[in-house]
Amino acid sequence: MHLTESINLLYVLSGLGVGFLVGMTGVGGGSLMTPLLILLFKVHPQSAVGTDLLYAALTKTVGTLVHGRSQSVEWCVVGRLALGSIPATLLTIAALHWAGSPSAQVTHVISVALGIALLITAPSVLFRHRLQMLSRQKAGSVSPAMTGQLTTLLGAVLGVMVTLSSVGAGAIGMAALIFLYPTLEIRRLVGSDIAHAVPLTAIAGMGHWWIGDIDIPLLTSLLCGSIPGIILGSLCIGLVPDRVQRIILAAILVTVGLKVI
């Protein structure tokens, strides 16, 4: 089958829409794409998660190159996160394989994990500015050594969460990093979060590929839409007031999270 014959226009349009929202709002694509594939297109949850992980790895590689060129990546933070996330991701993939993925039990676990991740993401999006203000008030109250340990622990939590649901590396990871590093510029935290998401989603995605949870035609179609979508969305930043964006996105995440569970 030729590449053009495997491209599904509906998936391309979905990628375009999600890419546009990600570019305009900065919310992680997994929070929107994975539930869309499961609820609207009836893609198997494990296939949706695995495909979305590789999709995220490819798109965030581009984002990392952009942030790297503008020197807005704090590589020591990326290293601390990866120290926890990579072993946790490998262990989670091994556990899924040991559990006999794909299976009804594993599918249930992934659906519940996805729903919980979406419900946690919603307040992270809605109250992001309040979290920033609170973190600045607490600046200096945690020692650098403890901050490093907590960052590695955060990486481990994200490794499990992202491998199971493809959600968490964006909004949840950013909310935690704001607390841990209140004196760092937001652009450097964003760049570090995106840079860490590349190895995390790549390893998790390859793990899902290894256990047979990747749909290559679906991945190709999503990328065809999402790349121009992210560019268009980036050009439309500020078109909708930030507060309105956050309220709408939080409502969508809560609704979808409850539906998936």
C-alpha positions as YAML, in Angstrom:
chain: A
units: angstrom
residues:
- id: 1
  name: MET
  ca: [0.00, 0.00, 0.00]
- id: 2
  name: HIS
  ca: [1.34, 3.44, -0.95]
- id: 3
  name: LEU
  ca: [1.69, 6.05, 1.78]
- id: 4
  name: THR
  ca: [-0.96, 8.31, 0.23]
- id: 5
  name: GLU
  ca: [-3.45, 5.43, 0.16]
- id: 6
  name: SER
  ca: [-3.04, 4.84, 3.91]
- id: 7
  name: ILE
  ca: [-3.82, 8.46, 4.87]
- id: 8
  name: ASN
  ca: [-7.30, 8.93, 6.36]
- id: 9
  name: LEU
  ca: [-8.74, 12.43, 5.84]
- id: 10
  name: LEU
  ca: [-10.73, 12.36, 9.10]
- id: 11
  name: TYR
  ca: [-7.58, 11.55, 11.08]
- id: 12
  name: VAL
  ca: [-5.71, 14.31, 9.22]
- id: 13
  name: LEU
  ca: [-8.43, 16.81, 10.16]
- id: 14
  name: SER
  ca: [-8.33, 15.58, 13.77]
- id: 15
  name: GLY
  ca: [-4.57, 16.08, 13.84]
- id: 16
  name: LEU
  ca: [-5.05, 19.55, 12.37]
- id: 17
  name: GLY
  ca: [-7.60, 20.50, 15.03]
- id: 18
  name: VAL
  ca: [-5.61, 19.12, 17.96]
- id: 19
  name: GLY
  ca: [-2.38, 20.59, 16.59]
- id: 20
  name: PHE
  ca: [-4.07, 23.98, 16.32]
- id: 21
  name: LEU
  ca: [-5.27, 23.83, 19.95]
- id: 22
  name: VAL
  ca: [-1.85, 22.69, 21.18]
- id: 23
  name: GLY
  ca: [-0.14, 25.51, 19.27]
- id: 24
  name: MET
  ca: [-2.59, 28.11, 20.58]
- id: 25
  name: THR
  ca: [-2.95, 26.94, 24.20]
- id: 26
  name: GLY
  ca: [0.17, 24.91, 24.95]
- id: 27
  name: VAL
  ca: [-1.85, 22.02, 26.38]
- id: 28
  name: GLY
  ca: [-0.27, 18.62, 25.73]
- id: 29
  name: GLY
  ca: [-1.60, 16.81, 22.66]
- id: 30
  name: GLY
  ca: [-2.09, 13.55, 24.59]
- id: 31
  name: SER
  ca: [-4.75, 15.19, 26.76]
- id: 32
  name: LEU
  ca: [-6.80, 15.86, 23.64]
- id: 33
  name: MET
  ca: [-5.73, 13.33, 21.00]
- id: 34
  name: THR
  ca: [-5.90, 10.06, 22.93]
- id: 35
  name: PRO
  ca: [-9.49, 10.56, 24.23]
- id: 36
  name: LEU
  ca: [-10.55, 11.77, 20.76]
- id: 37
  name: LEU
  ca: [-9.26, 8.57, 19.16]
- id: 38
  name: ILE
  ca: [-10.91, 6.36, 21.78]
- id: 39
  name: LEU
  ca: [-14.29, 8.09, 22.09]
- id: 40
  name: LEU
  ca: [-14.91, 9.40, 18.58]
- id: 41
  name: PHE
  ca: [-13.05, 6.99, 16.31]
- id: 42
  name: LYS
  ca: [-13.36, 3.90, 18.56]
- id: 43
  name: VAL
  ca: [-9.63, 3.17, 18.35]
- id: 44
  name: HIS
  ca: [-8.56, 0.51, 20.88]
- id: 45
  name: PRO
  ca: [-7.26, 2.29, 24.04]
- id: 46
  name: GLN
  ca: [-3.85, 0.59, 23.91]
- id: 47
  name: SER
  ca: [-3.40, 1.38, 20.23]
- id: 48
  name: ALA
  ca: [-4.52, 4.99, 20.82]
- id: 49
  name: VAL
  ca: [-2.02, 5.45, 23.67]
- id: 50
  name: GLY
  ca: [0.89, 3.79, 21.83]
- id: 51
  name: THR
  ca: [0.28, 5.68, 18.59]
- id: 52
  name: ASP
  ca: [-0.11, 9.00, 20.42]
- id: 53
  name: LEU
  ca: [3.19, 8.46, 22.24]
- id: 54
  name: LEU
  ca: [5.17, 8.15, 18.99]
- id: 55
  name: TYR
  ca: [3.18, 11.07, 17.56]
- id: 56
  name: ALA
  ca: [4.20, 13.15, 20.59]
- id: 57
  name: ALA
  ca: [7.85, 12.07, 20.33]
- id: 58
  name: LEU
  ca: [8.09, 13.20, 16.70]
- id: 59
  name: THR
  ca: [6.31, 16.53, 17.18]
- id: 60
  name: LYS
  ca: [8.15, 17.40, 20.41]
- id: 61
  name: THR
  ca: [11.50, 16.68, 18.79]
- id: 62
  name: VAL
  ca: [10.81, 19.68, 16.55]
- id: 63
  name: GLY
  ca: [9.82, 21.73, 19.61]
- id: 64
  name: THR
  ca: [13.04, 20.75, 21.41]
- id: 65
  name: LEU
  ca: [15.16, 21.84, 18.44]
- id: 66
  name: VAL
  ca: [13.43, 25.24, 18.49]
- id: 67
  name: HIS
  ca: [13.86, 25.68, 22.25]
- id: 68
  name: GLY
  ca: [17.44, 24.37, 22.09]
- id: 69
  name: ARG
  ca: [18.40, 26.93, 19.46]
- id: 70
  name: SER
  ca: [16.94, 29.72, 21.59]
- id: 71
  name: GLN
  ca: [18.80, 28.33, 24.65]
- id: 72
  name: SER
  ca: [15.60, 27.92, 26.66]
- id: 73
  name: VAL
  ca: [16.26, 24.38, 27.91]
- id: 74
  name: GLU
  ca: [17.59, 23.75, 31.43]
- id: 75
  name: TRP
  ca: [19.43, 20.51, 30.68]
- id: 76
  name: CYS
  ca: [20.20, 19.70, 34.32]
- id: 77
  name: VAL
  ca: [16.42, 19.63, 34.99]
- id: 78
  name: VAL
  ca: [15.92, 17.40, 31.93]
- id: 79
  name: GLY
  ca: [18.60, 15.03, 33.23]
- id: 80
  name: ARG
  ca: [17.03, 14.80, 36.69]
- id: 81
  name: LEU
  ca: [13.61, 14.08, 35.22]
- id: 82
  name: ALA
  ca: [15.00, 11.44, 32.84]
- id: 83
  name: LEU
  ca: [16.85, 9.75, 35.73]
- id: 84
  name: GLY
  ca: [13.43, 8.85, 37.15]
- id: 85
  name: SER
  ca: [11.25, 8.61, 34.05]
- id: 86
  name: ILE
  ca: [13.31, 6.28, 31.85]
- id: 87
  name: PRO
  ca: [13.63, 3.40, 34.37]
- id: 88
  name: ALA
  ca: [9.95, 3.86, 35.34]
- id: 89
  name: THR
  ca: [8.91, 3.76, 31.68]
- id: 90
  name: LEU
  ca: [10.89, 0.58, 31.00]
- id: 91
  name: LEU
  ca: [9.45, -1.11, 34.09]
- id: 92
  name: THR
  ca: [5.89, -0.10, 33.10]
- id: 93
  name: ILE
  ca: [6.34, -1.49, 29.57]
- id: 94
  name: ALA
  ca: [7.73, -4.72, 31.06]
- id: 95
  name: ALA
  ca: [4.71, -4.93, 33.38]
- id: 96
  name: LEU
  ca: [2.28, -4.42, 30.46]
- id: 97
  name: HIS
  ca: [4.06, -7.16, 28.50]
- id: 98
  name: TRP
  ca: [4.05, -9.49, 31.52]
- id: 99
  name: ALA
  ca: [0.31, -8.84, 32.01]
- id: 100
  name: GLY
  ca: [-0.32, -10.14, 28.48]
- id: 101
  name: SER
  ca: [-0.98, -6.87, 26.64]
- id: 102
  name: PRO
  ca: [-3.22, -6.53, 24.74]
- id: 103
  name: SER
  ca: [-5.85, -7.96, 27.07]
- id: 104
  name: ALA
  ca: [-9.17, -6.89, 28.60]
- id: 105
  name: GLN
  ca: [-7.54, -6.35, 32.00]
- id: 106
  name: VAL
  ca: [-4.75, -4.17, 30.63]
- id: 107
  name: THR
  ca: [-7.25, -2.22, 28.53]
- id: 108
  name: HIS
  ca: [-9.28, -1.48, 31.66]
- id: 109
  name: VAL
  ca: [-6.18, -0.32, 33.56]
- id: 110
  name: ILE
  ca: [-5.16, 1.98, 30.68]
- id: 111
  name: SER
  ca: [-8.68, 3.46, 30.39]
- id: 112
  name: VAL
  ca: [-8.83, 4.19, 34.13]
- id: 113
  name: ALA
  ca: [-5.29, 5.62, 34.11]
- id: 114
  name: LEU
  ca: [-6.21, 7.87, 31.18]
- id: 115
  name: GLY
  ca: [-9.36, 9.12, 32.94]
- id: 116
  name: ILE
  ca: [-7.49, 9.87, 36.17]
- id: 117
  name: ALA
  ca: [-4.68, 11.63, 34.28]
- id: 118
  name: LEU
  ca: [-7.23, 13.86, 32.50]
- id: 119
  name: LEU
  ca: [-8.97, 14.71, 35.79]
- id: 120
  name: ILE
  ca: [-5.60, 15.68, 37.33]
- id: 121
  name: THR
  ca: [-4.65, 17.69, 34.24]
- id: 122
  name: ALA
  ca: [-7.84, 19.81, 34.40]
- id: 123
  name: PRO
  ca: [-6.98, 21.74, 37.61]
- id: 124
  name: SER
  ca: [-3.35, 22.00, 36.45]
- id: 125
  name: VAL
  ca: [-4.61, 23.92, 33.41]
- id: 126
  name: LEU
  ca: [-7.29, 25.93, 35.24]
- id: 127
  name: PHE
  ca: [-5.14, 27.13, 38.15]
- id: 128
  name: ARG
  ca: [-1.76, 27.43, 36.45]
- id: 129
  name: HIS
  ca: [-1.32, 31.14, 37.23]
- id: 130
  name: ARG
  ca: [-2.26, 30.65, 40.88]
- id: 131
  name: LEU
  ca: [0.30, 27.85, 41.10]
- id: 132
  name: GLN
  ca: [2.92, 30.24, 39.74]
- id: 133
  name: MET
  ca: [2.08, 32.86, 42.37]
- id: 134
  name: LEU
  ca: [2.11, 30.31, 45.20]
- id: 135
  name: SER
  ca: [5.41, 28.81, 44.07]
- id: 136
  name: ARG
  ca: [7.10, 32.24, 44.08]
- id: 137
  name: GLN
  ca: [5.99, 32.77, 47.66]
- id: 138
  name: LYS
  ca: [7.60, 29.44, 48.63]
- id: 139
  name: ALA
  ca: [10.84, 30.10, 46.72]
- id: 140
  name: GLY
  ca: [13.93, 29.06, 48.69]
- id: 141
  name: SER
  ca: [12.04, 26.92, 51.21]
- id: 142
  name: VAL
  ca: [13.35, 23.64, 49.70]
- id: 143
  name: SER
  ca: [17.07, 22.81, 49.56]
- id: 144
  name: PRO
  ca: [18.73, 22.23, 46.16]
- id: 145
  name: ALA
  ca: [19.45, 18.59, 47.08]
- id: 146
  name: MET
  ca: [15.80, 17.95, 47.97]
- id: 147
  name: THR
  ca: [14.71, 19.72, 44.79]
- id: 148
  name: GLY
  ca: [16.87, 17.35, 42.75]
- id: 149
  name: GLN
  ca: [15.43, 14.29, 44.49]
- id: 150
  name: LEU
  ca: [11.86, 15.52, 44.06]
- id: 151
  name: THR
  ca: [12.53, 16.20, 40.37]
- id: 152
  name: THR
  ca: [13.71, 12.60, 39.87]
- id: 153
  name: LEU
  ca: [10.64, 11.35, 41.76]
- id: 154
  name: LEU
  ca: [8.45, 13.53, 39.51]
- id: 155
  name: GLY
  ca: [10.15, 11.94, 36.48]
- id: 156
  name: ALA
  ca: [9.33, 8.46, 37.79]
- id: 157
  name: VAL
  ca: [5.66, 9.37, 38.32]
- id: 158
  name: LEU
  ca: [5.46, 10.88, 34.84]
- id: 159
  name: GLY
  ca: [7.13, 7.79, 33.36]
- id: 160
  name: VAL
  ca: [4.40, 5.50, 34.71]
- id: 161
  name: MET
  ca: [1.56, 7.93, 33.95]
- id: 162
  name: VAL
  ca: [2.65, 8.75, 30.39]
- id: 163
  name: THR
  ca: [3.38, 5.11, 29.49]
- id: 164
  name: LEU
  ca: [-0.08, 4.03, 30.66]
- id: 165
  name: SER
  ca: [-2.12, 6.98, 29.36]
- id: 166
  name: SER
  ca: [0.09, 9.20, 27.11]
- id: 167
  name: VAL
  ca: [-1.09, 12.10, 29.34]
- id: 168
  name: GLY
  ca: [0.87, 14.01, 31.97]
- id: 169
  name: ALA
  ca: [4.17, 15.17, 30.48]
- id: 170
  name: GLY
  ca: [2.63, 18.55, 29.55]
- id: 171
  name: ALA
  ca: [0.25, 20.19, 32.00]
- id: 172
  name: ILE
  ca: [0.95, 18.02, 35.07]
- id: 173
  name: GLY
  ca: [4.71, 18.04, 34.52]
- id: 174
  name: MET
  ca: [4.72, 21.81, 34.06]
- id: 175
  name: ALA
  ca: [2.62, 22.43, 37.18]
- id: 176
  name: ALA
  ca: [5.08, 20.40, 39.27]
- id: 177
  name: LEU
  ca: [8.13, 22.06, 37.72]
- id: 178
  name: ILE
  ca: [6.71, 25.51, 38.52]
- id: 179
  name: PHE
  ca: [6.58, 24.48, 42.18]
- id: 180
  name: LEU
  ca: [10.05, 22.93, 42.17]
- id: 181
  name: TYR
  ca: [11.80, 25.74, 40.25]
- id: 182
  name: PRO
  ca: [9.92, 28.98, 41.03]
- id: 183
  name: THR
  ca: [12.88, 31.21, 40.12]
- id: 184
  name: LEU
  ca: [13.33, 29.82, 36.60]
- id: 185
  name: GLU
  ca: [11.71, 31.63, 33.69]
- id: 186
  name: ILE
  ca: [8.54, 29.96, 32.41]
- id: 187
  name: ARG
  ca: [10.02, 29.69, 28.90]
- id: 188
  name: ARG
  ca: [12.95, 27.68, 30.32]
- id: 189
  name: LEU
  ca: [10.57, 25.39, 32.22]
- id: 190
  name: VAL
  ca: [8.48, 24.89, 29.07]
- id: 191
  name: GLY
  ca: [11.60, 24.15, 27.02]
- id: 192
  name: SER
  ca: [12.86, 21.69, 29.66]
- id: 193
  name: ASP
  ca: [9.47, 19.97, 29.90]
- id: 194
  name: ILE
  ca: [9.30, 19.53, 26.10]
- id: 195
  name: ALA
  ca: [12.91, 18.31, 25.90]
- id: 196
  name: HIS
  ca: [12.27, 15.70, 28.61]
- id: 197
  name: ALA
  ca: [9.09, 14.56, 26.86]
- id: 198
  name: VAL
  ca: [11.08, 13.49, 23.77]
- id: 199
  name: PRO
  ca: [13.00, 10.54, 25.28]
- id: 200
  name: LEU
  ca: [10.07, 9.73, 27.58]
- id: 201
  name: THR
  ca: [7.47, 9.46, 24.81]
- id: 202
  name: ALA
  ca: [9.94, 7.89, 22.36]
- id: 203
  name: ILE
  ca: [10.90, 5.07, 24.74]
- id: 204
  name: ALA
  ca: [7.29, 4.55, 25.86]
- id: 205
  name: GLY
  ca: [6.11, 4.62, 22.23]
- id: 206
  name: MET
  ca: [8.76, 2.14, 21.10]
- id: 207
  name: GLY
  ca: [7.78, -0.07, 24.03]
- id: 208
  name: HIS
  ca: [4.15, -0.05, 22.91]
- id: 209
  name: TRP
  ca: [5.34, -0.80, 19.36]
- id: 210
  name: TRP
  ca: [7.27, -3.79, 20.73]
- id: 211
  name: ILE
  ca: [4.11, -5.19, 22.35]
- id: 212
  name: GLY
  ca: [2.06, -4.46, 19.22]
- id: 213
  name: ASP
  ca: [0.08, -1.32, 20.10]
- id: 214
  name: ILE
  ca: [1.03, 1.01, 17.21]
- id: 215
  name: ASP
  ca: [-1.12, 1.91, 14.19]
- id: 216
  name: ILE
  ca: [1.33, 3.29, 11.58]
- id: 217
  name: PRO
  ca: [-1.30, 4.54, 9.04]
- id: 218
  name: LEU
  ca: [-3.08, 6.34, 11.90]
- id: 219
  name: LEU
  ca: [0.21, 7.88, 13.07]
- id: 220
  name: THR
  ca: [1.02, 9.08, 9.53]
- id: 221
  name: SER
  ca: [-2.41, 10.68, 9.10]
- id: 222
  name: LEU
  ca: [-2.22, 12.48, 12.46]
- id: 223
  name: LEU
  ca: [1.21, 13.92, 11.65]
- id: 224
  name: CYS
  ca: [0.01, 15.17, 8.26]
- id: 225
  name: GLY
  ca: [-2.57, 17.30, 10.05]
- id: 226
  name: SER
  ca: [-0.85, 18.20, 13.30]
- id: 227
  name: ILE
  ca: [2.31, 19.79, 11.91]
- id: 228
  name: PRO
  ca: [0.49, 22.54, 9.95]
- id: 229
  name: GLY
  ca: [-2.05, 22.74, 12.81]
- id: 230
  name: ILE
  ca: [0.63, 23.57, 15.38]
- id: 231
  name: ILE
  ca: [2.07, 26.24, 13.09]
- id: 232
  name: LEU
  ca: [-1.38, 27.82, 12.57]
- id: 233
  name: GLY
  ca: [-2.18, 27.64, 16.27]
- id: 234
  name: SER
  ca: [1.10, 29.31, 17.18]
- id: 235
  name: LEU
  ca: [0.18, 32.21, 14.89]
- id: 236
  name: CYS
  ca: [-3.19, 32.59, 16.67]
- id: 237
  name: ILE
  ca: [-1.88, 32.87, 20.25]
- id: 238
  name: GLY
  ca: [-3.88, 35.54, 22.07]
- id: 239
  name: LEU
  ca: [-6.88, 35.26, 19.76]
- id: 240
  name: VAL
  ca: [-8.98, 33.88, 22.62]
- id: 241
  name: PRO
  ca: [-8.46, 35.31, 26.16]
- id: 242
  name: ASP
  ca: [-6.25, 33.05, 28.30]
- id: 243
  name: ARG
  ca: [-8.83, 32.74, 31.10]
- id: 244
  name: VAL
  ca: [-11.53, 31.64, 28.63]
- id: 245
  name: GLN
  ca: [-9.15, 29.09, 27.08]
- id: 246
  name: ARG
  ca: [-8.31, 27.59, 30.47]
- id: 247
  name: ILE
  ca: [-11.93, 27.31, 31.59]
- id: 248
  name: ILE
  ca: [-13.04, 25.65, 28.33]
- id: 249
  name: LEU
  ca: [-10.09, 23.23, 28.28]
- id: 250
  name: ALA
  ca: [-10.54, 22.28, 31.94]
- id: 251
  name: ALA
  ca: [-14.24, 21.58, 31.35]
- id: 252
  name: ILE
  ca: [-13.43, 19.42, 28.32]
- id: 253
  name: LEU
  ca: [-10.77, 17.47, 30.23]
- id: 254
  name: VAL
  ca: [-13.07, 16.77, 33.18]
- id: 255
  name: THR
  ca: [-15.95, 15.69, 30.91]
- id: 256
  name: VAL
  ca: [-13.74, 13.43, 28.80]
- id: 257
  name: GLY
  ca: [-11.93, 12.05, 31.84]
- id: 258
  name: LEU
  ca: [-15.21, 10.96, 33.47]
- id: 259
  name: LYS
  ca: [-16.42, 9.51, 30.14]
- id: 260
  name: VAL
  ca: [-13.25, 7.43, 29.63]
- id: 261
  name: ILE
  ca: [-13.37, 6.02, 33.19]
...
